[in-house]
Short mmCIF file of C-alpha atoms and ligand atoms in Angstrom, two decimals:
data_model
loop_
_atom_site.label_atom_id
_atom_site.label_comp_id
_atom_site.label_asym_id
_atom_site.label_seq_id
_atom_site.Cartn_x
_atom_site.Cartn_y
_atom_site.Cartn_z
CA MET H 1 2.00 -25.14 -57.23
CA ILE H 2 -1.51 -26.28 -55.95
CA VAL H 3 -5.04 -25.79 -57.59
CA MET H 4 -7.94 -24.81 -54.44
CA LYS H 5 -11.43 -24.88 -56.59
CA PHE H 6 -14.03 -23.06 -54.37
CA GLY H 7 -17.87 -24.25 -54.74
CA GLY H 8 -20.44 -21.72 -55.13
CA THR H 9 -21.19 -22.20 -52.11
CA SER H 10 -17.57 -20.79 -50.46
CA VAL H 11 -18.67 -17.91 -52.30
CA ALA H 12 -22.01 -17.30 -51.64
CA ASN H 13 -22.00 -14.11 -50.08
CA PHE H 14 -19.10 -12.06 -47.02
CA GLU H 15 -19.02 -14.38 -45.10
CA ALA H 16 -17.95 -17.42 -46.80
CA ILE H 17 -15.52 -15.02 -48.53
CA THR H 18 -13.66 -13.50 -46.16
CA ARG H 19 -13.20 -17.13 -44.66
CA THR H 20 -11.93 -18.63 -48.34
CA ILE H 21 -9.91 -15.64 -48.41
CA PHE H 22 -8.25 -16.75 -44.87
CA ILE H 23 -7.39 -20.63 -46.09
CA ILE H 24 -6.07 -19.39 -49.27
CA GLY H 25 -4.10 -16.51 -47.16
CA GLY H 26 -2.88 -19.99 -45.29
CA LYS H 27 -1.26 -21.72 -47.57
CA LEU H 28 0.34 -18.86 -50.06
CA ASP H 29 3.05 -21.02 -49.72
CA GLN H 30 2.06 -23.28 -51.84
CA LYS H 31 1.65 -21.39 -55.08
CA PRO H 32 -2.02 -21.36 -55.49
CA VAL H 33 -3.84 -21.50 -59.11
CA VAL H 34 -7.42 -20.31 -56.68
CA VAL H 35 -10.41 -21.55 -58.95
CA VAL H 36 -14.19 -19.97 -58.09
CA SER H 37 -17.82 -21.06 -59.42
CA ALA H 38 -20.36 -18.30 -59.33
CA LEU H 39 -21.71 -17.18 -56.25
CA SER H 40 -24.18 -19.94 -55.26
CA LYS H 41 -26.71 -19.90 -57.26
CA VAL H 42 -26.26 -17.14 -59.79
CA THR H 43 -25.42 -19.31 -62.13
CA ASP H 44 -29.33 -21.19 -61.79
CA LEU H 45 -30.47 -16.90 -61.75
CA LEU H 46 -28.41 -16.41 -65.26
CA TYR H 47 -30.28 -19.59 -66.24
CA ARG H 48 -33.70 -17.83 -65.75
CA ILE H 49 -32.82 -14.74 -67.22
CA SER H 50 -31.98 -16.43 -70.27
CA ASP H 51 -34.97 -17.90 -70.06
CA ALA H 52 -37.26 -15.16 -69.46
CA ALA H 53 -35.60 -13.25 -72.73
CA ALA H 54 -35.76 -15.80 -74.86
CA LEU H 55 -40.11 -16.07 -73.48
CA LYS H 56 -39.08 -11.40 -74.49
CA ASP H 57 -40.20 -11.70 -70.68
CA LYS H 58 -39.50 -7.71 -70.84
CA THR H 59 -40.30 -7.17 -66.90
CA LEU H 60 -39.05 -10.47 -65.67
CA THR H 61 -35.83 -9.89 -67.07
CA ARG H 62 -35.43 -6.76 -66.29
CA GLU H 63 -36.18 -7.33 -62.12
CA LEU H 64 -33.76 -10.15 -62.60
CA LEU H 65 -30.98 -8.21 -64.12
CA ALA H 66 -31.51 -5.51 -61.29
CA GLU H 67 -31.46 -8.58 -58.21
CA LEU H 68 -28.17 -10.13 -60.27
CA ARG H 69 -26.32 -6.53 -59.82
CA GLN H 70 -27.53 -5.58 -56.65
CA ARG H 71 -26.49 -8.86 -55.00
CA HIS H 72 -22.75 -7.89 -56.44
CA VAL H 73 -22.56 -4.76 -55.87
CA ASN H 74 -23.66 -4.77 -51.93
CA LEU H 75 -21.50 -7.76 -51.91
CA ALA H 76 -18.50 -5.54 -53.35
CA CYS H 77 -18.56 -2.35 -50.60
CA GLN H 78 -19.47 -5.07 -47.65
CA LEU H 79 -15.77 -6.78 -48.39
CA LEU H 80 -14.18 -3.23 -49.81
CA GLU H 81 -16.10 -1.53 -46.52
CA GLN H 82 -12.79 -0.16 -45.14
CA ASN H 83 -10.94 -0.21 -48.69
CA PRO H 84 -13.01 3.14 -50.52
CA VAL H 85 -10.21 3.68 -53.38
CA GLN H 86 -10.64 -0.26 -54.47
CA LYS H 87 -14.15 -0.28 -53.54
CA GLU H 88 -14.88 2.32 -56.16
CA SER H 89 -12.83 0.55 -58.31
CA ALA H 90 -14.55 -3.00 -57.71
CA VAL H 91 -17.85 -1.60 -58.33
CA SER H 92 -17.40 -0.57 -62.14
CA ARG H 93 -16.20 -3.25 -62.63
CA VAL H 94 -18.94 -4.84 -61.77
CA ASN H 95 -20.97 -2.28 -63.26
CA ALA H 96 -18.93 -2.72 -66.48
CA ILE H 97 -19.86 -6.41 -67.00
CA CYS H 98 -23.43 -6.26 -65.62
CA ASP H 99 -23.73 -3.28 -68.27
CA GLU H 100 -22.63 -5.27 -71.70
CA LEU H 101 -25.07 -8.44 -70.18
CA ASP H 102 -27.94 -6.27 -69.92
CA ALA H 103 -26.92 -5.06 -73.64
CA LEU H 104 -27.30 -8.87 -74.82
CA ALA H 105 -30.29 -9.58 -72.61
CA ASN H 106 -32.06 -6.79 -73.52
CA ALA H 107 -31.13 -7.63 -77.68
CA VAL H 108 -32.28 -11.14 -76.58
CA CYS H 109 -35.77 -10.02 -74.88
CA ALA H 110 -36.20 -7.92 -77.98
CA VAL H 111 -35.82 -11.13 -80.69
CA GLY H 112 -37.17 -13.43 -78.37
CA GLU H 113 -33.95 -15.59 -79.81
CA LEU H 114 -31.66 -17.56 -77.78
CA SER H 115 -28.86 -19.29 -79.71
CA ASP H 116 -26.55 -21.48 -77.76
CA ARG H 117 -23.64 -18.83 -78.24
CA ASN H 118 -25.69 -16.18 -76.46
CA LYS H 119 -26.60 -18.60 -73.39
CA ALA H 120 -23.21 -19.53 -72.97
CA ILE H 121 -22.00 -15.74 -72.54
CA ILE H 122 -25.67 -14.96 -70.59
CA ILE H 123 -24.18 -18.40 -67.80
CA SER H 124 -21.04 -17.26 -67.87
CA ASN H 125 -21.20 -14.22 -66.17
CA GLY H 126 -21.26 -15.45 -62.83
CA GLU H 127 -18.52 -16.97 -63.23
CA LEU H 128 -16.85 -13.61 -64.14
CA LEU H 129 -17.85 -11.48 -61.78
CA SER H 130 -17.58 -13.34 -58.32
CA SER H 131 -13.79 -13.89 -59.36
CA THR H 132 -13.14 -10.31 -59.69
CA ILE H 133 -14.97 -9.37 -56.20
CA ILE H 134 -12.97 -11.80 -54.73
CA CYS H 135 -9.50 -11.01 -56.72
CA PHE H 136 -10.55 -6.78 -55.31
CA ALA H 137 -11.36 -8.38 -51.67
CA MET H 138 -8.27 -10.73 -51.61
CA ASN H 139 -5.94 -7.46 -52.55
CA ALA H 140 -7.24 -5.52 -49.72
CA LYS H 141 -6.91 -8.26 -47.48
CA GLY H 142 -2.83 -7.31 -48.46
CA ILE H 143 -2.89 -10.85 -50.73
CA ARG H 144 -1.20 -9.09 -54.32
CA THR H 145 -3.41 -11.33 -56.66
CA ASN H 146 -3.61 -11.30 -60.05
CA TRP H 147 -7.23 -11.86 -62.38
CA ILE H 148 -6.66 -14.37 -65.29
CA ASP H 149 -9.56 -14.76 -67.71
CA ALA H 150 -9.92 -18.30 -68.43
CA ARG H 151 -11.28 -18.18 -72.12
CA LYS H 152 -7.91 -17.78 -72.58
CA MET H 153 -6.60 -20.95 -71.51
CA MET H 154 -9.76 -23.22 -71.72
CA VAL H 155 -10.50 -24.43 -74.90
CA THR H 156 -13.20 -26.53 -75.59
CA ASN H 157 -14.98 -27.56 -79.23
CA ASP H 158 -18.10 -26.17 -80.83
CA ALA H 159 -20.23 -27.04 -78.27
CA TYR H 160 -21.34 -23.63 -76.52
CA LEU H 161 -23.45 -25.19 -73.39
CA LYS H 162 -21.05 -28.35 -72.71
CA GLY H 163 -18.19 -27.89 -74.56
CA GLU H 164 -15.51 -30.45 -74.30
CA PRO H 165 -11.95 -29.88 -74.07
CA VAL H 166 -9.57 -29.64 -76.61
CA GLU H 167 -6.07 -30.79 -73.66
CA SER H 168 -3.59 -30.16 -76.12
CA GLU H 169 -4.48 -26.22 -76.24
CA ILE H 170 -5.29 -26.11 -72.65
CA VAL H 171 -2.35 -28.00 -71.12
CA SER H 172 0.40 -26.00 -73.93
CA ARG H 173 -1.95 -22.26 -72.71
CA VAL H 174 -2.38 -22.89 -68.88
CA PRO H 175 1.02 -22.86 -68.16
CA GLY H 176 2.72 -19.28 -69.48
CA MET H 177 0.03 -17.43 -68.88
CA ILE H 178 -0.41 -18.69 -64.68
CA ALA H 179 3.42 -18.11 -64.85
CA GLU H 180 3.47 -14.93 -66.09
CA ALA H 181 0.58 -13.91 -64.15
CA TYR H 182 2.40 -14.96 -60.90
CA GLU H 183 4.84 -12.26 -61.42
CA GLY H 184 5.85 -10.60 -58.37
CA MET H 185 2.45 -11.91 -57.01
CA ASP H 186 0.91 -13.81 -54.33
CA ALA H 187 -1.69 -15.74 -56.02
CA VAL H 188 -3.08 -15.94 -59.36
CA ILE H 189 -7.20 -16.56 -59.32
CA THR H 190 -9.42 -17.73 -62.32
CA GLN H 191 -13.40 -18.51 -63.52
CA GLY H 192 -14.05 -22.54 -63.10
CA PHE H 193 -16.92 -23.17 -65.52
CA ILE H 194 -16.00 -20.82 -68.45
CA ALA H 195 -13.90 -21.31 -71.20
CA SER H 196 -13.80 -21.14 -75.76
CA ASN H 197 -13.76 -22.21 -78.79
CA MET H 198 -10.57 -22.35 -80.81
CA LYS H 199 -12.21 -19.45 -82.53
CA GLY H 200 -12.71 -17.46 -78.68
CA GLU H 201 -15.91 -17.79 -78.78
CA GLN H 202 -17.58 -18.05 -75.25
CA THR H 203 -18.75 -21.54 -73.76
CA VAL H 204 -19.41 -23.16 -70.93
CA LEU H 205 -18.15 -26.74 -69.60
CA GLY H 206 -21.58 -27.44 -68.51
CA ARG H 207 -22.82 -27.54 -64.99
CA GLY H 208 -20.81 -27.88 -62.11
CA GLY H 209 -18.15 -27.93 -64.54
CA SER H 210 -15.71 -25.94 -62.32
CA ASP H 211 -15.12 -28.71 -60.53
CA TYR H 212 -13.51 -30.27 -63.52
CA SER H 213 -11.61 -26.65 -64.84
CA ALA H 214 -9.57 -27.32 -61.75
CA SER H 215 -8.86 -30.26 -62.54
CA LEU H 216 -8.26 -29.87 -66.39
CA ILE H 217 -5.67 -26.75 -64.86
CA GLY H 218 -4.26 -28.84 -62.34
CA LEU H 219 -3.61 -31.49 -64.87
CA SER H 220 -1.67 -28.33 -67.40
CA VAL H 221 0.92 -26.69 -64.19
CA ASP H 222 1.39 -30.17 -62.70
CA ALA H 223 -0.25 -29.31 -59.31
CA GLU H 224 1.30 -31.12 -56.44
CA ARG H 225 -2.43 -31.69 -55.08
CA ILE H 226 -6.24 -30.35 -56.10
CA GLU H 227 -7.82 -29.05 -53.43
CA ILE H 228 -12.14 -29.21 -54.08
CA TRP H 229 -14.29 -26.81 -51.18
CA THR H 230 -16.98 -27.59 -50.46
CA ASP H 231 -19.91 -27.76 -48.12
CA VAL H 232 -19.59 -30.97 -46.90
CA ASP H 233 -16.83 -32.55 -44.79
CA GLY H 234 -15.15 -34.44 -47.98
CA VAL H 235 -16.91 -37.24 -49.86
CA ARG H 236 -19.06 -40.01 -47.63
CA THR H 237 -20.88 -42.99 -48.44
CA ALA H 238 -24.05 -41.37 -50.20
CA ASP H 239 -25.37 -38.15 -50.54
CA PRO H 240 -26.67 -36.17 -47.03
CA ARG H 241 -29.06 -35.02 -48.37
CA VAL H 242 -30.99 -37.65 -49.33
CA VAL H 243 -29.93 -40.72 -46.92
CA GLN H 244 -29.68 -40.42 -42.95
CA ASN H 245 -26.12 -41.47 -40.75
CA THR H 246 -23.89 -41.80 -44.05
CA LYS H 247 -20.45 -42.17 -43.21
CA TYR H 248 -17.42 -39.89 -44.43
CA LEU H 249 -14.80 -41.50 -46.30
CA GLU H 250 -11.22 -40.84 -45.80
CA LYS H 251 -9.64 -41.70 -48.49
CA ILE H 252 -10.64 -43.17 -51.54
CA SER H 253 -9.50 -44.30 -55.29
CA PHE H 254 -9.20 -42.57 -58.78
CA GLU H 255 -11.81 -45.64 -60.00
CA GLU H 256 -14.09 -44.98 -57.16
CA ALA H 257 -14.28 -41.43 -57.45
CA ALA H 258 -15.37 -41.74 -61.17
CA GLU H 259 -17.43 -44.00 -60.98
CA MET H 260 -19.01 -42.44 -57.37
CA ALA H 261 -19.71 -38.71 -59.69
CA HIS H 262 -20.35 -40.55 -62.97
CA PHE H 263 -23.31 -42.67 -61.26
CA GLY H 264 -24.95 -39.83 -59.51
CA ALA H 265 -22.89 -38.77 -56.79
CA LYS H 266 -22.89 -34.69 -57.52
CA VAL H 267 -19.75 -34.09 -54.84
CA LEU H 268 -18.31 -33.69 -57.48
CA HIS H 269 -18.13 -33.18 -61.68
CA PRO H 270 -18.32 -36.84 -63.96
CA LEU H 271 -14.97 -35.63 -65.41
CA THR H 272 -13.09 -34.21 -62.50
CA ILE H 273 -10.45 -37.59 -62.06
CA GLU H 274 -10.21 -38.07 -65.62
CA PRO H 275 -6.73 -35.27 -65.75
CA ALA H 276 -5.97 -35.72 -62.01
CA VAL H 277 -4.84 -39.51 -63.07
CA LYS H 278 -2.96 -38.96 -66.04
CA LYS H 279 -0.69 -36.91 -63.61
CA ASN H 280 -1.77 -38.94 -60.81
CA ILE H 281 -2.26 -35.18 -58.84
CA PRO H 282 -4.32 -36.45 -55.69
CA ILE H 283 -7.70 -34.66 -55.27
CA TYR H 284 -8.53 -33.66 -51.74
CA VAL H 285 -12.41 -32.64 -51.29
CA LEU H 286 -12.76 -30.66 -48.43
CA ASN H 287 -14.85 -28.31 -46.77
CA SER H 288 -14.79 -23.97 -46.83
CA MET H 289 -17.11 -23.79 -43.09
CA ASN H 290 -14.35 -26.87 -41.77
CA PRO H 291 -11.01 -26.01 -42.95
CA SER H 292 -9.15 -27.89 -39.53
CA GLY H 293 -10.99 -31.28 -41.10
CA LYS H 294 -9.12 -33.82 -43.29
CA GLY H 295 -11.56 -34.26 -46.19
CA THR H 296 -11.00 -37.21 -48.88
CA ALA H 297 -7.77 -37.69 -50.61
CA ILE H 298 -9.20 -38.96 -53.76
CA LEU H 299 -5.56 -41.72 -54.62
CA ARG H 300 -4.18 -43.88 -57.06
CA ASN H 301 -6.12 -47.30 -56.59
CA GLU H 302 -3.03 -48.35 -54.83
CA LEU H 303 -2.75 -46.91 -52.51
CA ILE H 304 -6.67 -48.08 -51.40
CA GLU H 305 -8.43 -51.21 -49.96
CA ASP H 306 -11.23 -53.73 -51.47
CA GLY H 307 -14.85 -53.24 -50.25
CA VAL H 308 -17.91 -50.88 -50.34
CA LYS H 309 -17.43 -47.28 -50.53
CA SER H 310 -21.25 -45.51 -51.49
CA VAL H 311 -24.47 -45.50 -52.62
CA SER H 312 -24.94 -44.02 -55.04
CA PHE H 313 -28.36 -42.66 -57.72
CA LYS H 314 -29.58 -40.97 -60.11
CA GLU H 315 -33.14 -40.07 -59.31
CA ASN H 316 -34.87 -39.82 -62.41
CA ILE H 317 -33.81 -42.36 -65.55
CA ARG H 318 -35.62 -44.00 -68.15
CA VAL H 319 -35.39 -47.87 -69.33
CA ILE H 320 -35.53 -47.65 -73.26
CA ASN H 321 -36.26 -51.51 -73.87
CA ILE H 322 -35.37 -52.28 -77.28
CA PHE H 323 -37.54 -56.09 -79.23
CA SER H 324 -36.64 -57.85 -82.73
CA MET H 325 -36.63 -60.78 -84.00
CA ARG H 326 -34.43 -59.64 -86.25
CA MET H 327 -31.62 -59.77 -83.16
CA ILE H 328 -31.48 -63.20 -82.92
CA ASN H 329 -28.60 -64.23 -85.23
CA THR H 330 -27.98 -61.56 -86.53
CA SER H 331 -24.62 -59.23 -86.75
CA GLY H 332 -24.17 -55.65 -86.25
CA PHE H 333 -27.47 -55.70 -84.43
CA LEU H 334 -26.36 -53.90 -81.27
CA ARG H 335 -24.46 -51.82 -83.77
CA ARG H 336 -26.70 -50.13 -85.63
CA VAL H 337 -28.76 -49.78 -82.21
CA PHE H 338 -25.59 -48.11 -80.18
CA GLU H 339 -24.62 -45.38 -83.44
CA ILE H 340 -28.18 -44.10 -83.41
CA PHE H 341 -27.57 -43.31 -79.86
CA SER H 342 -24.03 -42.24 -80.30
CA GLU H 343 -24.96 -40.34 -83.24
CA ASN H 344 -28.00 -38.37 -82.05
CA ARG H 345 -25.71 -37.19 -78.31
CA VAL H 346 -27.05 -39.72 -76.31
CA SER H 347 -25.29 -41.23 -73.24
CA VAL H 348 -26.46 -44.78 -72.22
CA ASP H 349 -25.58 -45.64 -68.48
CA LEU H 350 -26.24 -49.68 -67.95
CA ILE H 351 -26.81 -52.61 -70.50
CA SER H 352 -28.22 -54.61 -70.60
CA THR H 353 -29.34 -57.67 -73.74
CA SER H 354 -31.57 -61.25 -74.12
CA GLU H 355 -32.10 -63.01 -77.39
CA ALA H 356 -33.92 -60.87 -78.59
CA ASN H 357 -33.79 -57.32 -76.04
CA ILE H 358 -31.74 -55.02 -75.42
CA SER H 359 -32.76 -52.35 -72.06
CA VAL H 360 -30.63 -49.26 -71.65
CA THR H 361 -30.84 -46.33 -68.81
CA VAL H 362 -30.67 -42.88 -70.14
CA ASP H 363 -30.87 -39.82 -67.61
CA ALA H 364 -34.16 -38.36 -68.41
CA GLY H 365 -33.21 -35.33 -69.26
CA GLU H 366 -31.72 -36.58 -72.41
CA LYS H 367 -33.12 -35.66 -75.42
CA ILE H 368 -34.51 -39.11 -77.12
CA GLU H 369 -37.20 -38.01 -79.63
CA ASN H 370 -35.13 -39.21 -82.71
CA VAL H 371 -33.51 -42.49 -81.23
CA VAL H 372 -37.11 -43.57 -80.66
CA ARG H 373 -37.49 -42.64 -83.71
CA GLU H 374 -34.76 -44.36 -86.04
CA LEU H 375 -35.01 -47.10 -83.62
CA SER H 376 -38.54 -47.58 -84.43
CA GLU H 377 -38.00 -48.18 -88.11
CA PHE H 378 -36.46 -51.68 -87.24
CA ALA H 379 -37.56 -52.66 -83.37
CA GLU H 380 -40.31 -52.42 -81.48
CA VAL H 381 -39.35 -49.94 -78.89
CA ILE H 382 -41.13 -49.28 -75.01
CA VAL H 383 -39.71 -46.61 -73.03
CA ASP H 384 -40.71 -46.50 -69.55
CA GLU H 385 -40.51 -43.49 -67.46
CA ASP H 386 -40.16 -42.75 -63.42
CA LYS H 387 -37.34 -44.65 -63.05
CA SER H 388 -34.22 -43.99 -60.52
CA GLN H 389 -30.82 -45.81 -61.00
CA VAL H 390 -28.61 -47.15 -57.84
CA SER H 391 -24.87 -47.96 -57.90
CA VAL H 392 -23.47 -49.72 -54.72
CA ILE H 393 -19.54 -48.81 -55.81
CA GLY H 394 -16.48 -49.72 -54.21
CA LYS H 395 -12.95 -51.12 -54.79
CA ASN H 396 -13.05 -54.81 -56.09
CA ILE H 397 -16.32 -55.61 -54.65
CA VAL H 398 -17.96 -57.44 -57.64
CA ARG H 399 -15.31 -60.01 -56.78
CA LEU H 400 -16.34 -60.01 -53.21
CA ASN H 401 -17.87 -63.38 -51.90
CA GLY H 402 -21.91 -62.81 -51.03
CA MET H 403 -21.67 -59.17 -52.49
CA LEU H 404 -24.73 -59.54 -54.57
CA LYS H 405 -26.69 -61.11 -51.81
CA ARG H 406 -25.76 -58.52 -49.45
CA THR H 407 -27.26 -55.22 -52.10
CA PHE H 408 -30.48 -57.41 -52.95
CA ALA H 409 -31.42 -59.26 -49.53
CA PRO H 410 -32.39 -55.30 -48.31
CA LEU H 411 -35.14 -55.04 -50.89
CA LYS H 412 -37.50 -58.07 -50.02
CA ARG H 413 -40.63 -55.94 -51.84
CA THR H 414 -39.26 -53.89 -54.41
CA ASN H 415 -39.24 -54.52 -58.04
CA VAL H 416 -35.86 -54.81 -59.21
CA TYR H 417 -36.04 -53.76 -63.68
CA MET H 418 -32.15 -53.71 -64.02
CA ILE H 419 -28.80 -55.16 -63.03
CA SER H 420 -25.53 -54.66 -64.08
CA GLN H 421 -22.37 -55.75 -62.58
CA GLY H 422 -19.91 -52.98 -64.06
CA ALA H 423 -17.18 -54.82 -66.09
CA SER H 424 -14.45 -52.92 -63.61
CA PHE H 425 -15.26 -54.45 -60.26
CA VAL H 426 -16.58 -51.63 -58.80
CA ASN H 427 -19.99 -50.67 -59.64
CA ILE H 428 -23.09 -53.20 -59.07
CA SER H 429 -26.22 -50.94 -60.43
CA PHE H 430 -29.88 -51.69 -60.69
CA VAL H 431 -33.16 -49.80 -61.54
CA VAL H 432 -36.53 -49.50 -59.04
CA ASP H 433 -39.39 -47.30 -59.32
CA ARG H 434 -38.91 -43.91 -58.28
CA GLU H 435 -41.30 -43.47 -55.41
CA GLU H 436 -39.04 -46.38 -53.96
CA LEU H 437 -35.69 -45.13 -54.40
CA THR H 438 -34.86 -43.40 -50.98
CA GLU H 439 -36.10 -45.82 -48.91
CA VAL H 440 -34.43 -48.34 -51.38
CA VAL H 441 -31.20 -45.98 -50.97
CA GLN H 442 -31.33 -46.02 -47.37
CA ASP H 443 -32.02 -49.54 -46.49
CA LEU H 444 -29.62 -50.41 -48.73
CA HIS H 445 -26.68 -47.06 -47.46
CA ASP H 446 -28.06 -49.24 -43.76
CA HIS H 447 -27.40 -52.65 -44.34
CA LEU H 448 -24.31 -52.41 -46.29
CA PHE H 449 -22.23 -49.97 -43.82
CA ASP H 450 -24.28 -49.80 -40.43
CA ASN H 451 -23.59 -54.15 -40.20
CA PRO H 452 -20.09 -54.98 -42.14
CA GLU H 453 -20.18 -58.36 -42.40
CA GLU H 454 -16.38 -59.45 -43.35
CA LEU H 455 -16.16 -60.22 -46.96
CA GLU H 456 -13.94 -62.66 -48.98
CA THR H 457 -11.94 -61.57 -52.30
CA PHE H 458 -12.93 -64.77 -54.09
P1 ADP C 1 -20.13 -26.59 -54.81
O1 ADP C 1 -21.19 -25.57 -55.30
O2 ADP C 1 -19.67 -26.45 -53.81
O3 ADP C 1 -19.51 -27.35 -55.93
P2 ADP C 1 -21.77 -28.75 -54.71
O4 ADP C 1 -23.68 -28.98 -54.35
O5 ADP C 1 -21.54 -29.31 -56.57
O6 ADP C 1 -21.22 -28.18 -54.31
O7 ADP C 1 -21.97 -30.48 -54.44
C1 ADP C 1 -21.61 -30.38 -53.02
C2 ADP C 1 -22.67 -31.55 -52.86
O8 ADP C 1 -23.03 -32.30 -53.01
C3 ADP C 1 -23.35 -31.85 -50.90
O9 ADP C 1 -24.01 -30.39 -49.88
C4 ADP C 1 -23.77 -32.83 -51.03
O10 ADP C 1 -25.37 -32.76 -50.77
C5 ADP C 1 -23.85 -33.54 -52.09
N1 ADP C 1 -23.57 -34.55 -52.43
C6 ADP C 1 -23.63 -35.98 -53.53
N2 ADP C 1 -23.58 -36.89 -53.06
C7 ADP C 1 -22.67 -36.97 -52.06
C8 ADP C 1 -21.80 -37.71 -51.65
N3 ADP C 1 -21.29 -39.18 -51.67
N4 ADP C 1 -20.83 -37.49 -50.53
C9 ADP C 1 -21.21 -35.79 -50.18
N5 ADP C 1 -21.61 -34.92 -50.76
C10 ADP C 1 -22.54 -35.54 -51.42
N1 LIG C 2 -21.47 -22.00 -61.46
C1 LIG C 2 -21.66 -23.31 -62.31
C2 LIG C 2 -22.99 -24.05 -61.71
O1 LIG C 2 -23.45 -23.79 -61.07
C3 LIG C 2 -20.53 -23.79 -62.11
C4 LIG C 2 -20.04 -24.29 -60.62
O2 LIG C 2 -20.37 -24.14 -59.98
O3 LIG C 2 -19.61 -25.98 -60.73
O4 LIG C 2 -22.74 -25.13 -62.45
MG1 MG C 3 -20.59 -28.53 -57.78
#
């Protein structure tokens, strides 16, 4: 069995879905479990619907709901043009999903209150719609396909908008549901991103979470491989939207891929690697617009060579500087500081300390007001905004002779605020001003990849 996950651009419209179905059709002998995202930009549209409803903006809510319905009805009609009976069923299914969403959005709009629970229900509709339409289209093309409701097998805790998977529950539910759905079928299709808690209430895994769904399913069915189909020819040395002359990577390790994703490379959801590692399932990142390409293989560490693989970055982060003379010679100070971050569920990326100071970086999206207030009770806290975090990633780079010199050589005129060498030997990270980011990553990338020097492990 293999898992094939198709992201938003791979299911964006008639042409993309036709290509995607062709790709799936070529792999039926490998028993694919197909996992799909919402159509490109649809999850953003659903967020806008929930915001408009929460603000009691009736006109906008209605307009956006109509746009959503129209896009999916049109797509179903286009894909099922030749099959009038199936077309009618698909359109009525799409309308039924949209009717339910309309009712909820209108109810939210009437009171102007949006709970996380209702927001999760609203934003789940993208995957429900896309998977429904694609299932009909696959059947119309002669691929007998069954639709599985991911909410019945993917279980998370109660964090409605960023549910943490309950792995034991998922692993016990998924294989049976998939085996049952597969009976007499050529393929099964389910939704990425969406799940439910133990009470059966709807949750989602957080933005970009479909990759994570795919690897959790891969783990559960002991898949031979997990394929992540997207809009680039695999993982590259940096984000090609920002950096020029990036290079294609034929293979990288689980650890390198996890670090790249955690440190900003949006090509994979940061938690995707974790389930795959447990059963050593290779992940392939492939381009649905160029299916004959080899893509990038993400494999176990021993199969990968040492050396620099990527320059990743997070564009908008904050540095929180915490000063206290009490830190000197006081055990327990660090514990207290990090308890505050943990109790407020703020996740920290980089940490550096000196005798009376701790600096940490956090994503700009994290809500830090409570953390700052609580820390200020016993320390002086200064928050630096508009910073970016840059990470050089590659197996054993921290052990390579001259690596630090090579990393910082191109940054002669740049202020560097924090430096951290990952304890895992794969990551050197530092902080710069946000306005300098593009130049810094381009210079650094050129320097590291355009004239590779032989480096020796010491
Ligand atoms: P999908 O909708 O298929 O999940 P995403 O937009 O989430 O696609 O991820 C693919 C995008 O990730 C690419 O279009 C690319 O711009 C971006 N990206 C960021 N870093 C990298 C990288 N190192 N290698 C390849 N793509 C990257
Ligand atoms: N549709 C969801 C999102 O846009 C999940 C995903 O695409 O991975 O975040
Ligand atoms: Mg994605």
